[in-house]
Amino acid sequence: MTTLSVRNLRTHFFTKEGVAKAVDGVDFDVAPGEILGLVGESGSGKTVTGFSILGLIDPPGRIVEGSSIRFNGEELTAARPERLRAIRGSEIAMIFQDPMMTLNPVLRVDTQMIETVQAHLKVSEADARDRARKALVQVGIPSPDERLRAYPHQFSGGMRQRVAIAIALLHKPKLIVADEPTTALDVTIQGQILFEVQRLCRESGTAMIWVTHDLAVVAGLADRIAVMYAGRIVETGRTADVIERPMHPYTKGLIGSVPSQNTRGHKLAQIPGMTPSLLRLPRGCAFKARCPIAIDQCNEMPALEEHRPGHWARCWRATG
Amino acid sequence: MIVYIIRRLMQAALVMVVMSVLVFAGIYLIGDPVLMMISPDASELEREAVRKALHLDLPMWQQYLLFVNDALHGNFGKSFLAGQPAMGLIFERFPATLELAFASLVLSLAIGLPLGVYAGLRPHTAGSKTIMTGSILGFSLPNFWVGLMLIMVFAVLLPDLVPGWPRLPASGRGATVDVLGVKLSFLTGDGLLHLLLPAVTLSLYKGALIVRLARATAREVLPMDYVKFARAKGLSERRIVGVHVLKNIMIPIATVSGLEFGQTVAFAVVTETIFSWPGVGKLLIDSILLLDRPVVVAYLVIIVFFFVALNLVVDLLYSVLDPRVRLESRAT
């Protein structure tokens, strides 16, 4: 039984300039306790995918008819707003990118934690405070009672992200959507948080979608990887398969542009050009203009096909 | 904190000294109050006697030092005209003005804040466009005109044309209640009715300002990550708007309300005149016209003190609203 099953997810933004197809036909599953790395550069639709799952797409964007997001068997695209609110924060939690911005600067940490508890459970304030305290201990924040009475600006960036993670963990969610939660942190803190999150997921069987542009981070964290480009998944498979034997030229380019032992002394490879505008996507494969091995056939959109067992790619030139 | 307050009070004292010199010199230069007070056919001898009695024969700096000496002993002199202590004269009328200013502030917040927040939440609806257009009218219509129109419509035309339409009072304070020696109108029904038109007149500009400020700040706060995070936590929309958004909106609103309140207290002259409101603004205008220096100086001393106190209150309110503000570290 999968925790989350996304089928043909299409989230479009209806602007004056035209329809921006930020997410255009995305499929994936996440099993309990599994970590899925959703990788892509800015504008690839990875963040919008994450927000779509929580039903947090603001107008002029919306999830287009025909999309399906099944969470524990429940169709979220058909759920009422009140039901979505009840799920958010309790069964599906989210961690944001910039810890400096996710906590309200004018409210104390305890206020922001207790309100989260009481939004989903009818408990007294004392009980809610106790839960908040335990959650802070769980993410490794020392002297939690003192910290609860503090304001966000009295915390460092890493500490704030720990608080945000503690808030996400308050209701022991079945799924956590993490939107680049370590990007804004320095590397040592990044490592600690990664380790912490991995441990918490394993212990509680929480499924996780880790949205990032950083292949190096997900390589050590995720069980499976899905690479997104211009609103579509172009390659997906087990982490080791995708990293070691990438099939899509875009994935190859991403991996080639990460510095490693082997690239020492050599020029780093880079992918030429920029992500195409979502308003004016070319016909066929969106990557063809930047692709070193593009052929005429690329003017037709290739399907996402299983070229090796459990390893899928959306490319005419992918080989098994 | 205490250091901070003491420093603020010292600044206030400095401002008062500077202000009193300016006002003193200004009125000294404008003219001779004795000419205003005594009938034109009085003899030179009589004038000289009055001058001596009021110390107006001394050079200006001596007059000023005399005034400072008296002021330090709590005596701001007697009104040249009324013969009563200037402070007493002002304090007799001050509550009326405070009451009017406070009523208009409450009114403008009660109306402006919800409308502004609504316009910020739903910027593209016809309702919020109407609100925003209305707010432009609110702060571009001149006060005296609004006051006169309100009197025309609610005290004259409507009651005349529509049988049974209540006639709103347009003059004076109505019935008052004595609370600790201070006369208050808003505790009686009649007083409230008298308060209504002048308060609405004064609140129109303030309310329009608050609408625009609340809308702009709401538009600024809503796309913030912490609002989206609050949604992701599963909070109800009421809690998000009522706590997370509103508390951030209140920071600029507190500043502007403080300033506007001070403005109204000090300079509600026009409205007070139109509605014959026995406030301190009317007293000031009369005193300036008659060169009644003790009253003018005493009034301005009170206003300076009032403004300093008001700013202090706003600053203290700041530290309550925004925990990032630390009073000690600011030198202003």
XYZ file of C-alpha atoms in Angstrom:
652
model
C 0.000 0.000 0.000
C 1.504 3.289 -1.045
C 1.152 6.395 1.110
C 0.867 8.749 -1.805
C 0.036 8.056 -5.400
C 0.185 10.928 -7.884
C -1.210 10.355 -11.378
C -1.193 12.739 -14.307
C -0.814 15.746 -11.994
C -1.169 18.943 -13.956
C -0.956 22.306 -12.208
C -1.309 25.272 -14.518
C -1.127 29.016 -13.880
C -3.645 30.997 -15.890
C -1.968 34.381 -16.316
C -2.640 37.292 -18.649
C 0.361 36.291 -20.739
C -0.953 32.776 -21.207
C -1.139 29.427 -19.449
C 2.053 28.447 -17.634
C 2.093 24.679 -17.357
C 4.254 24.499 -14.235
C 3.426 20.828 -13.700
C 2.205 18.940 -16.729
C 1.481 15.272 -16.253
C 3.521 13.995 -13.327
C 3.209 10.455 -11.926
C 4.921 8.983 -8.887
C 4.310 6.889 -5.783
C 5.759 7.113 -2.310
C 5.648 4.131 0.057
C 5.581 4.361 3.878
C 9.038 5.130 5.248
C 10.365 5.865 1.792
C 12.214 9.043 0.821
C 11.673 10.259 -2.719
C 14.073 12.876 -4.019
C 12.352 15.266 -6.433
C 15.205 16.907 -8.319
C 15.161 19.762 -10.785
C 16.387 23.293 -11.386
C 14.394 26.464 -10.756
C 11.192 26.461 -12.777
C 11.135 22.714 -13.283
C 7.888 22.431 -11.323
C 9.261 20.558 -8.344
C 8.084 23.055 -5.727
C 4.685 23.466 -7.377
C 4.336 19.676 -7.274
C 4.973 19.781 -3.526
C 2.459 22.563 -2.933
C -0.109 20.788 -5.142
C -0.053 17.780 -2.832
C -0.974 20.005 0.110
C -3.608 21.873 -1.894
C -1.705 25.127 -1.381
C -1.761 26.467 -4.930
C -2.794 30.116 -4.960
C -4.727 31.644 -7.857
C -4.166 32.150 -10.750
C -2.788 28.614 -10.427
C -4.889 25.506 -10.014
C -4.777 21.771 -10.367
C -6.331 20.915 -13.727
C -9.166 18.379 -14.087
C -8.015 14.840 -14.683
C -5.215 15.072 -12.123
C -5.200 12.567 -9.301
C -3.491 12.771 -5.906
C -4.418 9.763 -3.775
C -3.287 9.883 -0.171
C -3.919 6.646 1.735
C -6.589 5.873 -0.815
C -8.323 9.270 -0.450
C -8.589 11.467 -3.533
C -7.237 14.859 -2.466
C -8.103 16.737 -5.652
C -11.779 16.089 -4.886
C -11.524 16.834 -1.168
C -13.370 19.787 0.357
C -11.259 22.719 1.599
C -12.128 21.903 5.204
C -10.950 18.308 4.756
C -7.704 19.522 3.173
C -7.141 21.848 6.100
C -7.605 18.943 8.493
C -5.066 16.856 6.584
C -2.502 19.641 6.285
C -0.215 19.792 9.265
C -1.537 16.588 10.776
C -1.227 13.853 8.128
C 0.781 15.698 5.506
C 3.292 18.205 6.809
C 5.589 20.548 4.982
C 9.007 21.985 5.662
C 9.951 25.131 3.772
C 13.132 26.284 2.141
C 14.051 29.399 4.098
C 13.891 28.983 7.876
C 14.300 32.747 8.286
C 10.932 33.253 6.629
C 8.769 30.341 7.763
C 8.226 31.370 11.364
C 6.088 34.440 12.011
C 8.478 37.062 13.432
C 5.933 38.626 15.789
C 4.691 35.455 17.457
C 6.502 33.425 20.101
C 7.605 29.912 19.218
C 5.219 28.387 21.750
C 2.267 30.262 20.185
C 3.194 28.935 16.772
C 3.576 25.376 18.021
C 0.570 25.248 20.322
C -1.743 26.613 17.624
C -0.586 23.784 15.350
C -1.448 21.193 17.989
C -4.801 22.770 18.735
C -5.700 23.149 15.065
C -6.056 19.375 14.865
C -6.612 18.126 18.404
C -8.981 19.226 21.126
C -6.432 19.412 23.925
C -5.750 21.893 26.686
C -3.039 24.470 26.258
C -0.907 22.728 28.883
C -1.102 19.426 26.990
C -0.346 21.171 23.719
C 2.662 22.878 25.285
C 3.888 19.526 26.550
C 3.657 18.071 23.053
C 5.514 21.056 21.646
C 8.252 20.622 24.236
C 8.671 16.949 23.349
C 8.839 17.767 19.649
C 11.647 20.260 20.305
C 13.565 17.633 22.292
C 13.067 15.190 19.430
C 14.823 17.497 16.945
C 17.654 18.122 19.363
C 16.923 21.589 20.734
C 18.462 22.083 24.180
C 16.502 23.654 27.085
C 13.176 23.484 25.226
C 11.137 25.239 27.930
C 13.257 28.341 27.618
C 13.263 28.121 23.815
C 9.478 27.871 23.688
C 9.171 31.312 25.238
C 11.555 32.873 22.726
C 10.817 34.673 19.479
C 12.069 33.377 16.117
C 14.662 36.141 15.748
C 16.396 34.820 18.846
C 17.218 31.570 17.011
C 19.936 30.838 14.474
C 18.974 29.648 10.993
C 19.692 26.002 11.783
C 17.727 26.218 15.030
C 14.794 27.801 13.238
C 14.773 24.983 10.701
C 14.793 22.515 13.584
C 11.787 24.324 15.051
C 10.040 24.148 11.666
C 10.808 20.426 11.497
C 9.535 19.991 15.059
C 6.294 21.718 13.997
C 6.045 19.357 11.012
C 6.515 16.371 13.323
C 3.960 17.472 15.954
C 1.199 15.219 14.673
C 3.407 12.348 13.471
C 2.422 12.872 9.825
C 2.338 10.006 7.331
C 3.952 12.178 4.679
C 6.333 15.122 4.853
C 6.950 17.345 1.855
C 10.320 19.023 2.355
C 11.014 21.888 -0.039
C 14.815 22.312 -0.120
C 14.949 22.552 3.671
C 18.739 22.560 3.852
C 19.542 24.936 0.986
C 19.658 28.020 3.185
C 21.812 26.392 5.863
C 25.574 26.074 6.079
C 27.080 22.713 5.318
C 27.695 21.367 8.831
C 24.157 22.224 9.923
C 22.915 20.800 6.632
C 24.550 17.452 7.447
C 23.052 17.380 10.947
C 19.557 18.162 9.695
C 19.798 15.554 6.926
C 20.853 12.907 9.405
C 18.149 13.921 11.838
C 15.384 13.859 9.236
C 16.480 10.494 7.886
C 16.474 8.996 11.395
C 13.044 10.428 12.237
C 11.545 9.076 9.013
C 12.981 5.616 9.522
C 11.817 5.504 13.146
C 8.255 6.589 12.509
C 7.723 5.114 9.051
C 6.978 8.539 7.647
C 7.116 8.852 3.887
C 8.943 11.873 2.553
C 9.261 13.874 -0.618
C 12.517 15.800 -0.609
C 12.380 18.581 -3.178
C 15.802 19.879 -4.141
C 18.042 21.116 -6.917
C 21.025 19.508 -5.231
C 21.752 16.007 -6.508
C 24.562 15.580 -3.997
C 22.108 15.967 -1.111
C 19.534 13.452 -2.333
C 22.200 10.959 -3.429
C 22.922 10.208 0.208
C 19.373 10.582 1.459
C 16.698 9.369 -0.931
C 15.639 5.821 -1.741
C 14.391 6.836 -5.145
C 14.888 9.867 -7.337
C 12.593 11.577 -9.802
C 14.225 14.183 -12.035
C 11.924 16.934 -13.263
C 12.369 19.209 -16.252
C 9.885 21.835 -17.479
C 6.943 20.377 -15.570
C 7.536 16.720 -16.410
C 9.448 13.837 -14.886
C 12.227 12.946 -17.322
C 13.852 10.149 -15.367
C 13.045 8.137 -12.276
C 14.407 5.094 -10.530
C 16.292 3.837 -7.504
C 18.870 6.376 -6.351
C 21.886 4.201 -7.096
C 20.632 3.426 -10.624
C 19.896 7.033 -11.495
C 23.157 8.378 -10.084
C 25.440 5.679 -11.449
C 23.782 4.923 -14.763
C 21.710 7.973 -15.764
C 19.795 7.523 -19.028
C 18.418 10.995 -19.778
C 20.906 13.551 -21.151
C 19.552 16.133 -18.666
C 20.303 13.857 -15.696
C 23.719 13.143 -17.158
C 24.303 16.874 -17.420
C 23.234 17.443 -13.816
C 25.524 14.709 -12.527
C 28.373 15.964 -14.713
C 28.080 19.437 -13.213
C 28.537 18.226 -9.628
C 32.191 18.481 -8.553
C 33.689 15.213 -7.343
C 37.014 13.389 -6.926
C 37.129 12.487 -10.614
C 36.595 16.007 -11.880
C 39.583 17.466 -10.029
C 41.801 19.425 -12.368
C 39.249 19.256 -15.176
C 36.792 21.861 -16.278
C 33.340 21.195 -14.775
C 30.785 20.211 -17.360
C 27.761 22.435 -17.636
C 24.427 22.282 -19.388
C 24.288 25.051 -22.014
C 21.328 27.403 -22.184
C 18.459 28.011 -19.766
C 15.203 26.389 -18.767
C 12.641 27.297 -21.431
C 9.808 29.656 -20.480
C 6.816 27.674 -19.266
C 4.595 29.977 -21.296
C 6.246 29.039 -24.585
C 7.322 25.439 -24.361
C 8.597 24.020 -27.637
C 6.806 21.156 -29.312
C 8.112 17.758 -28.317
C 10.876 17.260 -25.785
C 11.409 20.470 -23.774
C 15.114 19.725 -23.370
C 15.950 19.303 -27.057
C 17.359 22.826 -27.495
C 19.997 22.175 -24.830
C 20.493 18.495 -25.607
C 23.852 17.388 -27.077
C 22.316 14.276 -28.669
C 18.995 15.641 -29.958
C 17.600 14.133 -33.182
C 14.631 14.980 -35.446
C 12.431 12.576 -33.532
C 12.736 14.852 -30.471
C 10.088 17.108 -32.022
C 7.653 14.475 -30.804
C 7.224 14.189 -27.012
C 8.723 10.895 -25.880
C 6.865 8.832 -23.253
C 8.260 7.923 -19.837
C 9.347 4.322 -20.453
C 10.907 1.630 -18.350
C 14.215 0.999 -20.063
C 15.654 -1.077 -17.232
C 13.741 -2.772 -14.387
C 12.462 0.033 -12.127
C 14.386 2.703 -14.037
C 12.355 4.946 -16.300
C 13.321 7.722 -18.677
C 11.514 10.094 -21.048
C 13.930 10.131 -23.988
C 14.026 8.707 -27.505
C 17.711 8.016 -27.148
C 17.629 6.355 -23.755
C 19.066 2.869 -23.885
C 18.577 -0.046 -21.562
C 13.755 50.643 29.755
C 13.757 53.224 32.557
C 16.873 54.825 31.097
C 15.056 54.978 27.801
C 12.026 56.712 29.297
C 14.189 59.205 31.225
C 16.085 60.045 28.054
C 12.832 60.615 26.246
C 11.572 62.944 28.972
C 14.799 64.959 28.842
C 14.376 65.341 25.117
C 10.846 66.519 25.778
C 12.118 69.164 28.220
C 14.550 70.419 25.597
C 11.812 70.622 22.991
C 9.659 72.569 25.447
C 12.385 75.132 26.107
C 12.995 75.692 22.396
C 9.290 75.858 21.696
C 8.546 78.312 24.493
C 11.286 80.693 23.287
C 9.932 80.567 19.746
C 6.326 81.142 20.757
C 7.284 83.868 23.192
C 9.326 85.732 20.642
C 6.731 85.182 17.943
C 3.870 86.672 19.881
C 6.080 89.480 21.208
C 6.847 90.463 17.620
C 3.293 90.274 16.341
C 1.928 93.071 18.397
C 0.926 94.631 21.637
C -1.768 92.670 23.488
C -2.706 95.773 25.422
C -4.102 97.331 22.263
C -6.407 94.356 21.938
C -7.547 94.493 25.508
C -8.210 98.102 26.200
C -10.787 100.266 24.555
C -9.237 102.493 21.864
C -10.162 105.695 23.639
C -8.369 104.836 26.882
C -5.688 107.273 27.888
C -1.964 106.587 27.541
C -1.782 106.537 31.332
C -4.286 103.729 31.613
C -2.436 101.700 28.978
C 0.817 102.196 30.823
C -0.817 100.963 34.021
C -2.023 97.777 32.338
C 1.393 97.233 30.738
C 3.061 97.508 34.130
C 0.546 95.196 35.758
C 1.216 92.502 33.137
C 4.988 93.169 33.070
C 4.685 94.023 29.396
C 6.890 97.089 29.883
C 9.971 94.943 30.537
C 12.352 93.880 27.736
C 11.471 90.600 26.131
C 14.222 88.520 27.763
C 13.168 89.663 31.209
C 9.569 88.830 30.455
C 10.696 85.405 29.313
C 12.744 84.751 32.438
C 9.831 85.840 34.572
C 7.649 83.409 32.696
C 10.187 80.574 33.102
C 10.511 81.269 36.789
C 6.738 81.162 37.218
C 6.405 78.093 35.010
C 8.968 76.189 37.041
C 6.779 76.906 40.040
C 3.822 75.480 38.182
C 2.321 78.835 37.334
C 1.772 79.541 33.652
C 0.272 82.927 34.276
C -3.232 84.240 33.909
C -5.040 84.827 30.694
C -4.705 88.513 29.775
C -8.349 88.528 28.865
C -10.221 86.156 31.133
C -8.070 86.817 34.140
C -8.159 83.125 35.015
C -5.105 80.866 35.220
C -4.209 79.805 31.664
C -3.711 76.153 32.583
C -7.102 75.980 34.244
C -8.708 77.466 31.169
C -7.112 74.838 28.957
C -7.757 71.884 31.209
C -11.387 72.860 31.412
C -11.657 72.362 27.643
C -9.083 69.659 27.060
C -11.333 66.678 27.917
C -13.812 67.716 25.228
C -11.100 67.684 22.584
C -9.570 64.434 23.844
C -12.972 62.829 23.815
C -13.651 63.944 20.264
C -10.216 62.837 19.030
C -10.508 59.481 20.749
C -13.997 58.858 19.387
C -12.839 59.646 15.856
C -9.795 57.373 16.236
C -11.904 54.463 17.478
C -14.379 55.041 14.687
C -11.703 55.173 12.007
C -10.028 51.991 13.288
C -13.328 50.144 13.637
C -14.233 50.965 10.048
C -10.853 51.303 8.355
C -9.136 48.178 9.612
C -11.725 45.568 8.536
C -12.287 47.277 5.188
C -8.551 47.548 4.542
C -7.849 43.948 5.483
C -10.731 42.801 3.304
C -9.426 44.830 0.367
C -6.004 43.300 0.937
C -7.331 39.748 1.062
C -9.544 40.076 -2.022
C -7.911 42.822 -4.101
C -9.731 42.022 -7.325
C -13.341 41.976 -6.174
C -15.737 44.814 -6.970
C -16.153 45.351 -3.228
C -12.512 46.127 -2.573
C -12.271 48.343 -5.636
C -15.202 50.336 -4.272
C -13.492 50.547 -0.894
C -10.269 51.829 -2.445
C -12.044 54.428 -4.570
C -14.026 55.503 -1.524
C -10.841 55.899 0.484
C -9.502 58.375 -2.076
C -12.604 60.495 -1.500
C -12.077 60.023 2.242
C -8.758 61.773 2.355
C -9.215 64.266 -0.430
C -12.459 65.859 0.716
C -11.721 68.886 2.909
C -12.755 68.549 6.522
C -14.828 71.686 6.770
C -16.842 70.748 3.692
C -17.545 67.256 4.996
C -18.619 68.725 8.330
C -20.962 71.203 6.678
C -22.418 68.555 4.387
C -23.045 66.213 7.313
C -24.867 68.997 9.123
C -26.868 69.776 5.969
C -27.899 66.172 5.419
C -28.358 64.784 8.908
C -29.369 67.842 10.893
C -31.345 69.747 8.264
C -32.406 68.058 5.014
C -33.244 64.486 6.011
C -35.215 65.378 9.148
C -37.047 68.072 7.191
C -37.898 65.931 4.179
C -38.454 62.498 5.704
C -41.103 62.461 8.403
C -39.895 60.653 11.513
C -36.210 60.821 10.567
C -34.194 61.610 13.704
C -32.557 65.013 13.721
C -28.911 64.700 14.727
C -27.537 67.495 16.899
C -24.880 69.592 15.201
C -23.759 71.894 17.955
C -22.174 71.552 21.404
C -21.507 68.524 23.622
C -25.003 67.767 24.831
C -25.537 66.300 28.276
C -22.360 65.460 30.171
C -21.497 63.368 33.197
C -18.962 64.396 35.816
C -16.323 61.734 36.328
C -13.655 62.762 38.859
C -14.323 66.400 38.023
C -14.007 65.827 34.286
C -17.026 66.363 32.100
C -17.637 63.499 29.667
C -20.237 63.351 26.903
C -19.907 59.787 25.726
C -21.519 58.360 28.844
C -24.923 59.835 28.061
C -27.118 59.010 25.099
C -27.534 62.656 24.297
C -23.783 63.227 24.526
C -23.124 60.315 22.176
C -25.522 61.773 19.622
C -23.734 65.120 19.841
C -20.406 63.337 19.419
C -21.515 61.482 16.300
C -21.296 64.071 13.520
C -18.020 65.759 14.541
C -16.413 62.365 15.197
C -17.484 61.073 11.787
C -16.132 64.245 10.174
C -12.738 63.759 11.801
C -12.613 60.000 11.260
C -13.139 60.174 7.515
C -9.559 61.162 6.686
C -8.037 58.881 9.313
C -10.233 55.962 8.308
C -9.259 56.370 4.654
C -5.591 56.426 5.623
C -5.984 53.278 7.709
C -7.849 51.500 4.900
C -5.011 52.139 2.484
C -2.308 51.300 4.981
C -4.020 48.090 6.100
C -4.533 47.008 2.511
C -0.953 47.722 1.497
C 0.465 45.896 4.521
C -1.885 42.952 4.057
C -0.771 42.676 0.438
C 2.796 42.700 1.670
C 2.313 40.138 4.430
C 0.072 37.636 2.610
C 2.688 36.289 0.169
C 5.156 35.777 3.019
C 6.379 32.256 3.645
C 5.137 32.323 7.206
C 1.571 32.798 5.994
C 1.932 29.849 3.633
C 3.565 27.857 6.418
C 0.618 28.709 8.678
C -1.660 27.281 5.956
C 0.549 24.202 5.699
C 0.151 23.729 9.451
C -3.586 23.351 8.851
C -4.638 26.510 10.685
C -8.077 27.897 9.947
C -8.283 30.922 7.690
C -9.705 32.889 10.602
C -6.653 32.203 12.735
C -4.256 32.991 9.877
C -5.849 36.345 9.100
C -6.832 37.217 12.650
C -3.503 36.421 14.278
C -0.668 35.874 11.808
C -1.581 38.596 9.327
C -3.276 41.073 11.644
C -0.477 41.236 14.187
C 1.936 42.217 11.437
C -0.490 44.791 10.050
C -0.883 46.399 13.472
C 2.732 47.618 13.535
C 2.391 50.403 10.935
C -1.214 51.032 12.003
C -0.062 51.775 15.558
C 2.417 54.372 14.290
C -0.060 56.149 12.081
C -2.841 56.025 14.678
C -0.560 57.633 17.243
C 0.444 60.414 14.881
C -3.113 60.982 13.724
C -4.447 61.061 17.257
C -1.945 63.744 18.197
C -2.776 65.713 15.070
C -6.463 65.607 15.874
C -6.046 66.709 19.464
C -3.794 69.586 18.534
C -5.467 70.755 15.371
C -9.139 69.813 15.379
C -9.861 73.538 15.280
C -11.897 73.554 12.092
C -14.196 70.742 13.102
C -14.572 72.130 16.603
C -15.532 75.497 15.167
C -18.077 74.074 12.729
C -19.775 71.991 15.393
C -19.327 74.597 18.175
C -17.518 71.901 20.103
C -16.232 73.523 23.275
C -12.746 72.090 22.793
C -9.316 73.468 23.217
C -8.735 74.149 19.515
C -11.265 76.945 19.474
C -9.720 78.417 22.602
C -6.315 78.427 20.903
C -7.529 80.237 17.813
C -9.290 82.881 19.894
C -6.206 83.342 22.069
C -3.889 83.726 19.087
C -6.188 86.315 17.537
C -6.234 88.301 20.773
C -2.501 87.813 21.441
C -3.350 86.190 24.775
C 0.181 84.947 25.229
C -0.106 82.998 28.504
C -2.867 80.815 27.075
C -1.014 80.165 23.799
C 2.227 79.275 25.546
C 0.518 77.102 28.125
C -1.428 75.352 25.394
C 1.670 74.596 23.350
C 3.519 73.334 26.419
C 0.696 70.910 27.044
C 0.618 69.835 23.400
C 4.369 69.228 23.298
C 4.142 67.201 26.458
C 1.167 65.356 25.030
C 2.984 64.521 21.794
C 6.044 63.276 23.635
C 3.870 61.096 25.852
C 1.970 59.832 22.827
C 5.136 58.915 20.966
C 6.388 57.138 24.046
C 3.169 55.137 24.212
C 3.475 54.258 20.511
C 7.075 53.138 21.029
C 6.077 51.003 23.986
C 3.248 49.573 21.897
C 5.807 48.775 19.211
C 7.823 46.631 21.544
C 4.654 44.751 22.408
C 3.658 44.267 18.758
C 7.081 43.574 17.337
C 9.453 41.604 19.545
C 12.383 42.510 17.310
C 12.168 46.123 18.457
C 14.383 46.752 21.449
C 13.802 50.118 23.042
C 17.138 50.434 24.831
C 19.191 50.223 21.683
C 17.436 53.057 19.915
C 18.642 56.558 20.504
C 15.793 58.495 18.940
